[in-house]
Short mmCIF file of C-alpha atoms in Angstrom, two decimals:
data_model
loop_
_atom_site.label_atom_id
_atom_site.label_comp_id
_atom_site.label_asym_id
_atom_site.label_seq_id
_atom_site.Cartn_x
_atom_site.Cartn_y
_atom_site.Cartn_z
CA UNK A 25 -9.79 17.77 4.77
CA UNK A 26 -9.20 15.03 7.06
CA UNK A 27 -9.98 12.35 4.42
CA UNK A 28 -7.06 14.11 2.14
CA UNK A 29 -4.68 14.24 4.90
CA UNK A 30 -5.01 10.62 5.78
CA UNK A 31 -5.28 9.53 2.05
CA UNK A 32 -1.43 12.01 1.59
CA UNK A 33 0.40 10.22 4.83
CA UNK A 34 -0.41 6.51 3.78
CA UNK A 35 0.07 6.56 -0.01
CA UNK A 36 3.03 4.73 -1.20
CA UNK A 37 3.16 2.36 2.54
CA UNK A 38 1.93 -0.53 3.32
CA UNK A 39 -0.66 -1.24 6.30
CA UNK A 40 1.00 -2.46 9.92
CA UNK A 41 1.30 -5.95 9.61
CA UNK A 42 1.79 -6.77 6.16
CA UNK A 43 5.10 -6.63 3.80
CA UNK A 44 6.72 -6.11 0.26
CA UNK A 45 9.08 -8.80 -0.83
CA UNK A 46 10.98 -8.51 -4.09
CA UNK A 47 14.43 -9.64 -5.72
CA UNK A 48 16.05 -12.35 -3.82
CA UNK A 49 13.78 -11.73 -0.88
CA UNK A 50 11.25 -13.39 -2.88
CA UNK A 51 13.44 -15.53 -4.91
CA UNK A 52 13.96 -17.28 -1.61
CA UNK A 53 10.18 -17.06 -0.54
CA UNK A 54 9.08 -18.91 -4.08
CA UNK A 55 11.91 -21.32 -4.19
CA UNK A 56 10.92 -22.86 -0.36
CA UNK A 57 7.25 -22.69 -1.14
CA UNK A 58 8.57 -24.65 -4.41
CA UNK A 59 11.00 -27.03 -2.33
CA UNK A 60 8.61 -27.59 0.21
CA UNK A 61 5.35 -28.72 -2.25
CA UNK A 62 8.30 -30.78 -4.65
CA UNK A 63 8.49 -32.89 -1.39
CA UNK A 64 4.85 -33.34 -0.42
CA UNK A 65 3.68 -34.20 -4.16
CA UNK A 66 6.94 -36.99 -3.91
CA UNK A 67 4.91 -38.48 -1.03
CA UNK A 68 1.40 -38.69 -3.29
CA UNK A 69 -0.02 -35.24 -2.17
CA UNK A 70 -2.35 -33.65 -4.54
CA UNK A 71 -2.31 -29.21 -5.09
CA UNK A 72 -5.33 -27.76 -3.57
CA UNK A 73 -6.36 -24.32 -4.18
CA UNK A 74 -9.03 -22.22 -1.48
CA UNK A 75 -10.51 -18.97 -1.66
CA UNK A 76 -8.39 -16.02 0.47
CA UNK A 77 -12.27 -15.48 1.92
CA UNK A 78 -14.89 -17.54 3.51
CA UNK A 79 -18.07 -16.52 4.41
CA UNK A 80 -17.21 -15.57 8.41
CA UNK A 81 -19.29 -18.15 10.78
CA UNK A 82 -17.52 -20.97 8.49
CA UNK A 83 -14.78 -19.78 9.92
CA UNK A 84 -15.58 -18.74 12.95
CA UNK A 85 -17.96 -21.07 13.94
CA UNK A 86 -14.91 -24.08 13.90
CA UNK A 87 -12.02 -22.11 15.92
CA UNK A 88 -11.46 -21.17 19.59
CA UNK A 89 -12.03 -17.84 20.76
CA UNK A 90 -8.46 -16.66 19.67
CA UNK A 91 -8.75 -17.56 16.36
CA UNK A 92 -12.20 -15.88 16.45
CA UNK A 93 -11.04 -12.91 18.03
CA UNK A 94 -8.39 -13.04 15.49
CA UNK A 95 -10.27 -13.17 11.96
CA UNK A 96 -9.98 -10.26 9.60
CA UNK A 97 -13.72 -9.51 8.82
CA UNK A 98 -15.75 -7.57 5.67
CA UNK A 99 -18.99 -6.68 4.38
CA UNK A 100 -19.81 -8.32 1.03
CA UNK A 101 -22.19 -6.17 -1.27
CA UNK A 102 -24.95 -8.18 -0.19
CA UNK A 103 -24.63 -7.43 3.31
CA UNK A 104 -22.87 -10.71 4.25
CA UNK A 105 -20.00 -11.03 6.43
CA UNK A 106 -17.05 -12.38 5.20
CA UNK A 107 -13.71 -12.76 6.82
CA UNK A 108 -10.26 -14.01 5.26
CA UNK A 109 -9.44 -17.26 5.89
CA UNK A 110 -6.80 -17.72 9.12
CA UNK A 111 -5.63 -20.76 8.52
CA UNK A 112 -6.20 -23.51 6.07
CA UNK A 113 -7.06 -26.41 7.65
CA UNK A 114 -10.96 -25.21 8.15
CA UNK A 115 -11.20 -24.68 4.04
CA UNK A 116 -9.66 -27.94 2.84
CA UNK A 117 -12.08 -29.04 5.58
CA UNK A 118 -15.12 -27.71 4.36
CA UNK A 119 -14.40 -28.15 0.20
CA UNK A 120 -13.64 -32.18 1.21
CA UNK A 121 -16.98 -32.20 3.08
CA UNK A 122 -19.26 -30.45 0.48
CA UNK A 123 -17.78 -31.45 -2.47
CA UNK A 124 -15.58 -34.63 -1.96
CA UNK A 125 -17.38 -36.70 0.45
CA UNK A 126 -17.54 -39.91 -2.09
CA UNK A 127 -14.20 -39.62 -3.15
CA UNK A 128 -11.77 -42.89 -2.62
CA UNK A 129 -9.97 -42.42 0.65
CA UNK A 130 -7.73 -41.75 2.33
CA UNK A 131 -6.81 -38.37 0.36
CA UNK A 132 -3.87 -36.16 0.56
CA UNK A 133 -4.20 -32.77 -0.61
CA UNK A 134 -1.00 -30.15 -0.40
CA UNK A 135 -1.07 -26.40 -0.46
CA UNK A 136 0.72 -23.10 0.05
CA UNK A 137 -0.81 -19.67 0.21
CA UNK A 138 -1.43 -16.19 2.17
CA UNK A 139 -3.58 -16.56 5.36
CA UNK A 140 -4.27 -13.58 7.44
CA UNK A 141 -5.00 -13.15 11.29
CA UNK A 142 -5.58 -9.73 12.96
CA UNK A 143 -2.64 -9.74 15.47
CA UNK A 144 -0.29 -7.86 16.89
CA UNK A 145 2.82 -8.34 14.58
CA UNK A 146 5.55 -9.91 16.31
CA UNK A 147 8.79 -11.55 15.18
CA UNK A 148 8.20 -14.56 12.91
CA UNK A 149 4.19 -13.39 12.48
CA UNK A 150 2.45 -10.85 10.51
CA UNK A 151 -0.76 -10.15 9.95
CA UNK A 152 -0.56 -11.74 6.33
CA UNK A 153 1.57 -14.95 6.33
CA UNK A 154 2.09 -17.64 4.26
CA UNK A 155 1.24 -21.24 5.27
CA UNK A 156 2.26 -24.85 3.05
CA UNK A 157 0.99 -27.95 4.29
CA UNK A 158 -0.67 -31.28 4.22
CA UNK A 159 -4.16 -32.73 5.28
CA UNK A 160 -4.47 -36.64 5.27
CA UNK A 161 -8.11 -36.98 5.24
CA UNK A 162 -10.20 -40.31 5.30
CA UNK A 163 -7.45 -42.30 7.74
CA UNK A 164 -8.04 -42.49 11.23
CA UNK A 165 -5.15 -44.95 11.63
CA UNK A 166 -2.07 -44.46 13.68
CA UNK A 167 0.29 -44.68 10.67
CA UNK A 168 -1.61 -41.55 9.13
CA UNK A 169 -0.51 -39.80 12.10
CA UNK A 170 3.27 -41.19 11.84
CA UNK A 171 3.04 -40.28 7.96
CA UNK A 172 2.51 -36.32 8.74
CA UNK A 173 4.68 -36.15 11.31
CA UNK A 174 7.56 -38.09 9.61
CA UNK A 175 6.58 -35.95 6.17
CA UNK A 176 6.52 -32.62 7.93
CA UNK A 177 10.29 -33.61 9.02
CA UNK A 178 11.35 -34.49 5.32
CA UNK A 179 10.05 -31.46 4.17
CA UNK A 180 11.98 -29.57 6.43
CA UNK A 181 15.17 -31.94 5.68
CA UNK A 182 14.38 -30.80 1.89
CA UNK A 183 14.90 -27.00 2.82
CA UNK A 184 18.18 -27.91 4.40
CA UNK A 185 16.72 -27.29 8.00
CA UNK A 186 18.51 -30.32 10.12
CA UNK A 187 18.58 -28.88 13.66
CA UNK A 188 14.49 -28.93 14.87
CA UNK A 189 12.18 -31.23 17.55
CA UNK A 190 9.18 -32.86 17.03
CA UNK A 191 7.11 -31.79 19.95
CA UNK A 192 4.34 -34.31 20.30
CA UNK A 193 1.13 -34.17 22.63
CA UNK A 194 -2.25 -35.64 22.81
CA UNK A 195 -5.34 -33.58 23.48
CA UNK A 196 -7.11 -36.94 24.39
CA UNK A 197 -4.76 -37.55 27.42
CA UNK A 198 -5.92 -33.55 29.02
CA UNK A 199 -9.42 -34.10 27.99
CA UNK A 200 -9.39 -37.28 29.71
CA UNK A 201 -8.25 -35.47 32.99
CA UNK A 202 -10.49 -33.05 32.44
CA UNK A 203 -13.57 -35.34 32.65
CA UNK A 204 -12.01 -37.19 35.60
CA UNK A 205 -11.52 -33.93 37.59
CA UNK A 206 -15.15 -32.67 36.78
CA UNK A 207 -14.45 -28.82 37.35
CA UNK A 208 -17.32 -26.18 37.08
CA UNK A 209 -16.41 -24.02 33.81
CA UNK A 210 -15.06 -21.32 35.56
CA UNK A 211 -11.78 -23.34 36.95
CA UNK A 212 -11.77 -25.79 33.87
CA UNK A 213 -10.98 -22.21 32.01
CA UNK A 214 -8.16 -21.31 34.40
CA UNK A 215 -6.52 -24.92 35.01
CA UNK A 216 -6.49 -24.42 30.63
CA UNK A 217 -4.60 -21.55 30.58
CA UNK A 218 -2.64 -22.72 33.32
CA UNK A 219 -1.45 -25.48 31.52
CA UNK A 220 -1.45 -23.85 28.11
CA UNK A 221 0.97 -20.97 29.24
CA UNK A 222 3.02 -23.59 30.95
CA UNK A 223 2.96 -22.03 34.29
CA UNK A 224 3.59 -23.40 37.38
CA UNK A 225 2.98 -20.75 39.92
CA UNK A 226 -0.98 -20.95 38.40
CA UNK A 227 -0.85 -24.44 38.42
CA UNK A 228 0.61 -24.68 41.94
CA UNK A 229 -1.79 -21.97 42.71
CA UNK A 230 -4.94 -23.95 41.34
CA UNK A 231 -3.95 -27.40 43.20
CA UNK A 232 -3.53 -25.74 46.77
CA UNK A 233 -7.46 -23.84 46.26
CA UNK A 234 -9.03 -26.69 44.63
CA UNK A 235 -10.09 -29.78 46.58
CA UNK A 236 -9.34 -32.82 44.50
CA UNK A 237 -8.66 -36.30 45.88
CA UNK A 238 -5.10 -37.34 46.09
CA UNK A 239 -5.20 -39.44 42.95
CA UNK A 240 -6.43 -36.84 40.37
CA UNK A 241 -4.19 -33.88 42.35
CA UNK A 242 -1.07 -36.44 41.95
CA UNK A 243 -2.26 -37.08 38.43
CA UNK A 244 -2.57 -33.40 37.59
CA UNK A 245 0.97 -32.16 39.24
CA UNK A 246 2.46 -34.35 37.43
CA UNK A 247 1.27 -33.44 33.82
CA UNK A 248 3.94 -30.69 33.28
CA UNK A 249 6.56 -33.33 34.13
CA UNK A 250 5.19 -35.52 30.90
CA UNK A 251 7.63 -34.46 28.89
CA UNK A 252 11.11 -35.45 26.66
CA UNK A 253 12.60 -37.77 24.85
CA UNK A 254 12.30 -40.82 27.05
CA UNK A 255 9.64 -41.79 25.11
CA UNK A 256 9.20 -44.91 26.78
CA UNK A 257 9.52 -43.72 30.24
CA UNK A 258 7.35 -41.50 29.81
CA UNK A 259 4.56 -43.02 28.01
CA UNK A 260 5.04 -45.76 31.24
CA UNK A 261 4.70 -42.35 34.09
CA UNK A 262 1.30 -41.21 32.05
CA UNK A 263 -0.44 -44.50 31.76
CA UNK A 264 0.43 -45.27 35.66
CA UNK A 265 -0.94 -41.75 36.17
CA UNK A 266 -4.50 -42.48 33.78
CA UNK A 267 -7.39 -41.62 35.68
CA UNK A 268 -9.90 -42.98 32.97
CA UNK A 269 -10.45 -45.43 29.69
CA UNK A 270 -9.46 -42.16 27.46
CA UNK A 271 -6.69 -41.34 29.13
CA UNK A 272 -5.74 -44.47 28.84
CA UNK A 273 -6.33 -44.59 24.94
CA UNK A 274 -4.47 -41.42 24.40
CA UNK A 275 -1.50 -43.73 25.56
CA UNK A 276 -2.05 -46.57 23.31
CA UNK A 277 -2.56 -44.01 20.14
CA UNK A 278 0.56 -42.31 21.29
CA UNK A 279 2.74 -46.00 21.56
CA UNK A 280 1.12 -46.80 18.26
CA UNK A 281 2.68 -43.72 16.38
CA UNK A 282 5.85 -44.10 18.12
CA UNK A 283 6.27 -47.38 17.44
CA UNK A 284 5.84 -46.71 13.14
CA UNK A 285 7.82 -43.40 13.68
CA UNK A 286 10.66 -45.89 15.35
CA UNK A 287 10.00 -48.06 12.15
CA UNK A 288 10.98 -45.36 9.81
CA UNK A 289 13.71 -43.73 11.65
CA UNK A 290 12.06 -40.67 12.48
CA UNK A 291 11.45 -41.52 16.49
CA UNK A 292 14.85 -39.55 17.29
CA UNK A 293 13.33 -36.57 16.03
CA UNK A 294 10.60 -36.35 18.65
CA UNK A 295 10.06 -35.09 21.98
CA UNK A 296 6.60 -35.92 23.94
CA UNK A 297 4.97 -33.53 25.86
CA UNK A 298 1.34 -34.46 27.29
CA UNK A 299 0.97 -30.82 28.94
CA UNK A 300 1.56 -29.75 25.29
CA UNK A 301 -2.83 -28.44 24.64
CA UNK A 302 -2.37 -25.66 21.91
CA UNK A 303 -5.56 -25.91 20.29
CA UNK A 304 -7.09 -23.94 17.67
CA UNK A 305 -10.73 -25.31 18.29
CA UNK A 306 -11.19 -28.73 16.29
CA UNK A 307 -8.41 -30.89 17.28
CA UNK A 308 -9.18 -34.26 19.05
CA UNK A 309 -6.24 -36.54 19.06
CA UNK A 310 -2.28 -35.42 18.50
CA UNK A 311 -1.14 -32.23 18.39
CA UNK A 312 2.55 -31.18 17.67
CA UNK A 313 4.90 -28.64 17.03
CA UNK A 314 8.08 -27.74 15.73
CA UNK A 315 11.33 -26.16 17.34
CA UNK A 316 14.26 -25.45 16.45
CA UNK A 317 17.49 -24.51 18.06
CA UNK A 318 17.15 -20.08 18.81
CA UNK A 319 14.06 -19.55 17.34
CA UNK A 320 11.41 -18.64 20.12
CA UNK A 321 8.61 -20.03 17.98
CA UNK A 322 7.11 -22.93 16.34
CA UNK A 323 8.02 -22.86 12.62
CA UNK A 324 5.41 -25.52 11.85
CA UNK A 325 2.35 -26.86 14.17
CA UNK A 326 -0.71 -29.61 13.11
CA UNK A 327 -2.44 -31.89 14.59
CA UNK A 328 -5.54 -34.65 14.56
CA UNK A 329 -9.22 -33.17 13.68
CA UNK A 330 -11.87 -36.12 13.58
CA UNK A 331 -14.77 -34.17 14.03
CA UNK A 332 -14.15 -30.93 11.84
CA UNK A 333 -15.32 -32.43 8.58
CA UNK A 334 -18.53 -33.38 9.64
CA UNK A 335 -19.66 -30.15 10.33
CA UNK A 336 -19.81 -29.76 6.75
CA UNK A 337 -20.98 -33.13 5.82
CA UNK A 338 -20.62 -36.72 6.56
CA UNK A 339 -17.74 -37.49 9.20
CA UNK A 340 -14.54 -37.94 8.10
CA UNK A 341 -10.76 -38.23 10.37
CA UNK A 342 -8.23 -36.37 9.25
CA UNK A 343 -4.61 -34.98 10.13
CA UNK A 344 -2.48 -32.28 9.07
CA UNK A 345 0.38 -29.73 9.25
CA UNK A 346 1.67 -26.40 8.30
CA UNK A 347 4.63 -24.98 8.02
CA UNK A 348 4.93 -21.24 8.05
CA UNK A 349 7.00 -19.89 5.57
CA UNK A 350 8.38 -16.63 7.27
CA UNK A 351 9.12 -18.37 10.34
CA UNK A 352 10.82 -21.70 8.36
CA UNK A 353 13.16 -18.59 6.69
CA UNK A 354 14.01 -17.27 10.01
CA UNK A 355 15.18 -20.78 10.65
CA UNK A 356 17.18 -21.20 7.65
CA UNK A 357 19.19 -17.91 7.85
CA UNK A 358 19.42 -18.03 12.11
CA UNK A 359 23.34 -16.85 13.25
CA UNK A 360 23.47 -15.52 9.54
CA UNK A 361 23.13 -11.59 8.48
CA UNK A 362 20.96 -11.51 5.47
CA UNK A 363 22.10 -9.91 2.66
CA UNK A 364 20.51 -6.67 1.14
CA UNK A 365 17.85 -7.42 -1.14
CA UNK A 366 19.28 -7.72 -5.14
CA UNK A 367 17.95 -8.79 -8.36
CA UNK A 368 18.12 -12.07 -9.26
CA UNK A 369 21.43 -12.49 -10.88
CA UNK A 370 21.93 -13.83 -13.97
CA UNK A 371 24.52 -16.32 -15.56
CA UNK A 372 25.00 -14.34 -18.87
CA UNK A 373 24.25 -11.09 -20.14
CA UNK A 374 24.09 -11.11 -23.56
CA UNK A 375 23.95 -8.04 -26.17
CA UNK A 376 22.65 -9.74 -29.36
CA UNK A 377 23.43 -6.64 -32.07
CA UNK A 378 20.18 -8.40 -33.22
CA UNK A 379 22.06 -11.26 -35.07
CA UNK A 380 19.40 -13.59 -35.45
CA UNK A 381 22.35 -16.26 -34.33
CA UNK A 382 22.55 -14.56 -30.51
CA UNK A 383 19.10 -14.46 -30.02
CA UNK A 384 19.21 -18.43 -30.95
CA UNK A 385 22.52 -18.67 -28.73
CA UNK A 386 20.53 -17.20 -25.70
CA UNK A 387 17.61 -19.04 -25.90
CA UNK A 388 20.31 -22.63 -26.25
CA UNK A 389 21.58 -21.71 -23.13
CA UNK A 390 18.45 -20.72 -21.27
CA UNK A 391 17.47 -24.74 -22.74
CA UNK A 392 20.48 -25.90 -20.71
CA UNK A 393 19.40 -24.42 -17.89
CA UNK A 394 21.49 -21.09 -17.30
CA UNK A 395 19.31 -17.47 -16.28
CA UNK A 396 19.78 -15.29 -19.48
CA UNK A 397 19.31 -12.01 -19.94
CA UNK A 398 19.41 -9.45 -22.79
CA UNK A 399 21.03 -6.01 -22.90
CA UNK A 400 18.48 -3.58 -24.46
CA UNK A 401 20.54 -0.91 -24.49
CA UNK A 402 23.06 -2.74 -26.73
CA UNK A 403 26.16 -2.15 -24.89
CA UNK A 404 29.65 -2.89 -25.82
CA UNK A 405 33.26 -3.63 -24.39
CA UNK A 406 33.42 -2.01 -20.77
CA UNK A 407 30.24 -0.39 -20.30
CA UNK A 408 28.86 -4.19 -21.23
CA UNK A 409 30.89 -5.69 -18.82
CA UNK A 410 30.33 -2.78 -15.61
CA UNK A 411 26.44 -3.81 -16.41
CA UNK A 412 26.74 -7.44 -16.21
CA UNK A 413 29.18 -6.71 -13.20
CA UNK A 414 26.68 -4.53 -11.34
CA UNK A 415 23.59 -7.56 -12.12
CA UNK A 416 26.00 -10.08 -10.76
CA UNK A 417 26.64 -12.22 -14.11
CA UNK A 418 29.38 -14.46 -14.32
CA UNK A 419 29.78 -13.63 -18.00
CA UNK A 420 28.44 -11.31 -20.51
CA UNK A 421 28.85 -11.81 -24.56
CA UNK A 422 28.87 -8.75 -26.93
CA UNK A 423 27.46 -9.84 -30.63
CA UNK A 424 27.90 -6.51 -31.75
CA UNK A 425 31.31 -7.23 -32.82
CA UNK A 426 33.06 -9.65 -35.10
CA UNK A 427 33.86 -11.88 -33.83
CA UNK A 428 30.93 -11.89 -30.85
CA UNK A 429 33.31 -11.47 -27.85
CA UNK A 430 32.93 -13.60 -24.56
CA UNK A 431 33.80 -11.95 -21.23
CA UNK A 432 34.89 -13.95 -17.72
CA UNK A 433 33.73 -11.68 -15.16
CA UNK A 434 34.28 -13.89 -12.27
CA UNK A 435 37.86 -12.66 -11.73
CA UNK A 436 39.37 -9.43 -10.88
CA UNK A 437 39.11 -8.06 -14.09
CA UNK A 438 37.20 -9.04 -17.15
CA UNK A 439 39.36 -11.42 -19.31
CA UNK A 440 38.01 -11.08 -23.21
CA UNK A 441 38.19 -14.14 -25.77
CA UNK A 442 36.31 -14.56 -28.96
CA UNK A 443 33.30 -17.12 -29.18
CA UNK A 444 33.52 -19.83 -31.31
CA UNK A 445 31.61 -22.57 -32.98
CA UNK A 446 34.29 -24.76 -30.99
CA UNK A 447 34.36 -22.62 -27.86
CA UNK A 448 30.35 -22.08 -27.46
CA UNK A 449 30.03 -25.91 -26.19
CA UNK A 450 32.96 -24.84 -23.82
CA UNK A 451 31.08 -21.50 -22.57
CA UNK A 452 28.02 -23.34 -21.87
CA UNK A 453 29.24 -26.40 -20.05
CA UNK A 454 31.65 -23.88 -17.81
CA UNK A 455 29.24 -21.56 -17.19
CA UNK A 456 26.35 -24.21 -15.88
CA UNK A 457 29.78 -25.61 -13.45
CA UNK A 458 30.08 -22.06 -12.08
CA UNK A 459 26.06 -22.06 -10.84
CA UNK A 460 26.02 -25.60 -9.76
CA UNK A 461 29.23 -24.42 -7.40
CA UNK A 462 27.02 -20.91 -6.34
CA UNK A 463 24.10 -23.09 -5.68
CA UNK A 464 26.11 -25.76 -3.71
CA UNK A 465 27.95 -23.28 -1.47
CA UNK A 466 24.90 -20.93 -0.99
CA UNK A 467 23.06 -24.50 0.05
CA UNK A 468 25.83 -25.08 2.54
CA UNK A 469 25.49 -21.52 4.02
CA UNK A 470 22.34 -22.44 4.59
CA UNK A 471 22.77 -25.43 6.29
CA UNK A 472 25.17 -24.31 8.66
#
């Protein structure tokens, strides 16, 4: 009985977490995902395709305890346990490792797909989202770093996103510190989260009831102060503040990227931020993230993993980035109210009378590059034109009549006029004029 209630109250939803997108919803969805691989492949990234599931300690055995904590986990019929993948750096990571290890480096590799993370959902995160991205793998070499960063901002420049930071840290520089200040685990754990939740009341808190010579307490105050878009000045306060050789390093790496982001006229873009630490588990060098102008949330993160590859086979640096496509839309449309989902409208409705000469007319125009669609029910006059109206066609074309009747829907009324061997040219080159103006103005919408 309970097994019948609880089958009657969820059929037809969907589980907490987890959505339906459909008609221009996921028009818009498919067309970024398309927009945003278009631009990595223009840079020499090639598709790469991973499994939704792993088995679990590959995951699990390369992430911090959030990501851990956060994996969506299942019994395979052999007992196994297998969780879906959470993000998907750690796959690329393991197929380049097992299977591509004696490939010609460096390689690119660019995806998009579903991962899945057992959260709490929250604005701009569910618990199945959709991640594109790059990994740069075989190049430990400042200008990889540059290339990724300055990529992940020309992919969002593609998607007509102009308004966003570049917020750029190096896990070196706070390891570094860390090894300087020589803490027992238990206040290396809360100086972390300290830092990692940006808090100054715990950080003030951890200076005044842990002893640390003046140096390394000057040294950690000021981290939280290593931050904005002095690069220069900054990059000067942190290596005046090094307490060690990798400190120290994590400056030079840091100049070095700066200097070939300045080179392609990206630096403007980016804000430092040393007390920036978000780490999923396997990054060792840069980390970054994305933010843009209302949105309380990175819309796109990555970040420098030497040491992840070898844990599947021979070592191998690498650096990458995602972008996450929910929270990229949320971006795009901020200060606008979304529209209602709606079909996909069309350019031309067409009811063909099955003439063998409409069908040919519908297919010329689908050649030049105009959305077609055929009336089934065969419609005619109004009732043609109310149906075209209600899909959102510009035009609709009845070919059960002699002659085959064109009709202009985008004014007030329908205006009527008879196609032509003459006038067909005509429809065609006015009706592509009318899309390229919808896609122009909806592309300016977006961008403002």
């Amino acid at each position: 009985m309970t097994f019948e209630m609880t089958t009657r109250s969820s059929a037809g939803q969907v589980p907490t977490g987890v959505a339906d997108y459909f008609w221009g919803e996921a028009y818009a969805r498919r067309r970024l995902e398309a927009t945003l691989l278009g631009a990595f492949r223009q840079w020499g990234y090639g598709d790469v395709v991973t499994p939704a599931f792993e088995y679990a300690d590959t995951l699990s055995a390369r992430g911090n305890r959030e990501l851990q904590s956060e994996l969506c986990r299942f019994l395979d019929r052999d007992g196994s346990m297998l969780a879906l993948r959470a993000d998907m750096t750690i796959p690329v990571a393991r197929l380049v490792g097992t299977r591509l290890h004696d490939a010609p480096t460096p390689q690119r590799f660019c995806y998009s797909g579903s991962v899945f993370r057992d959260v709490e959902p929250r604005a701009g995160q569910q618990r199945e989202f959709w991640q594109a991205g790059v990994e740069l793998l075989g190049s430990a070499a400042p200008e990889a770093d540059a290339e990724v960063l300055a990529l992940t901002a020309h992919a969002l420049h593609a998607v007509g996103i102009e308004h966003f930071r570049l917020v750029l840290g190096q896990m070196q520089y706070f390891d570094g510190l860390l090894q300087a200040l020589q803490l027992t685990p238990e206040a290396q754990v809360r100086l972390t989260q300290a830092i990692d939740r940006n808090s100054e009341p715990e950080l003030d808190a951890f200076l005044r009831e842990t002893p640390l010579p003046r140096r390394q307490q000057r040294a950690l105050a000021e981290l939280p102060r290593l931050g904005g878009a002095d690069i220069d000045a900054i990059l000067h306060r942190a290596e005046r503040l090094a307490l060690n050789k990798t400190m120290q390093h994590a400056i030079i790496n840091l100049r070095a990227i700066c200097d070939v982001l300045a080179a392609c006229g990206m630096l403007e873009r980016v804000t430092l931020d040393l007390s920036e630490i978000h780490n999923l588990g396997y990054y060792t060098g840069i980390t970054f993230e994305v933010l843009a102008p209302g949105v309380g949330f990175r819309i796109a993160s990555g970040g420098r993993y030497d040491n992840l590859i070898g844990t599947f086979g021979a070592p191998l640096p690498a650096v990458g980035a995602a972008l996450g496509l929910e929270r990229v839309l949320l971006a795009w449309r901020l200060g606008a109210t979304a529209p209602p989902p709606h079909p996909l409208a069309p350019d031309l409705v067409v009811a063909t009378g099955n003439h063998p000469a409409a069908f040919e007319f519908a297919e010329r125009a689908r050649r030049a590059g105009l959305v077609v669609v055929l009336d089934l029910e065969q419609r005619s006059d109004a009732a043609l034109c109310a149906y075209a109206g209600a899909v959102g066609a510009h035009a609709a074309l009845d070919w059960g009549v002699a002659p085959p009747t064109i009709f202009d829907l985008t004014g007030a009324t329908p205006v009527a006029d008879a196609l032509t061997a003459q006038s067909a040219p005509v429809l065609l080159a006015s009706l592509l004029e009318s899309k390229e103006c919808s896609q122009v103005l909806a592309g300016n919408e977006v961008r403002s």
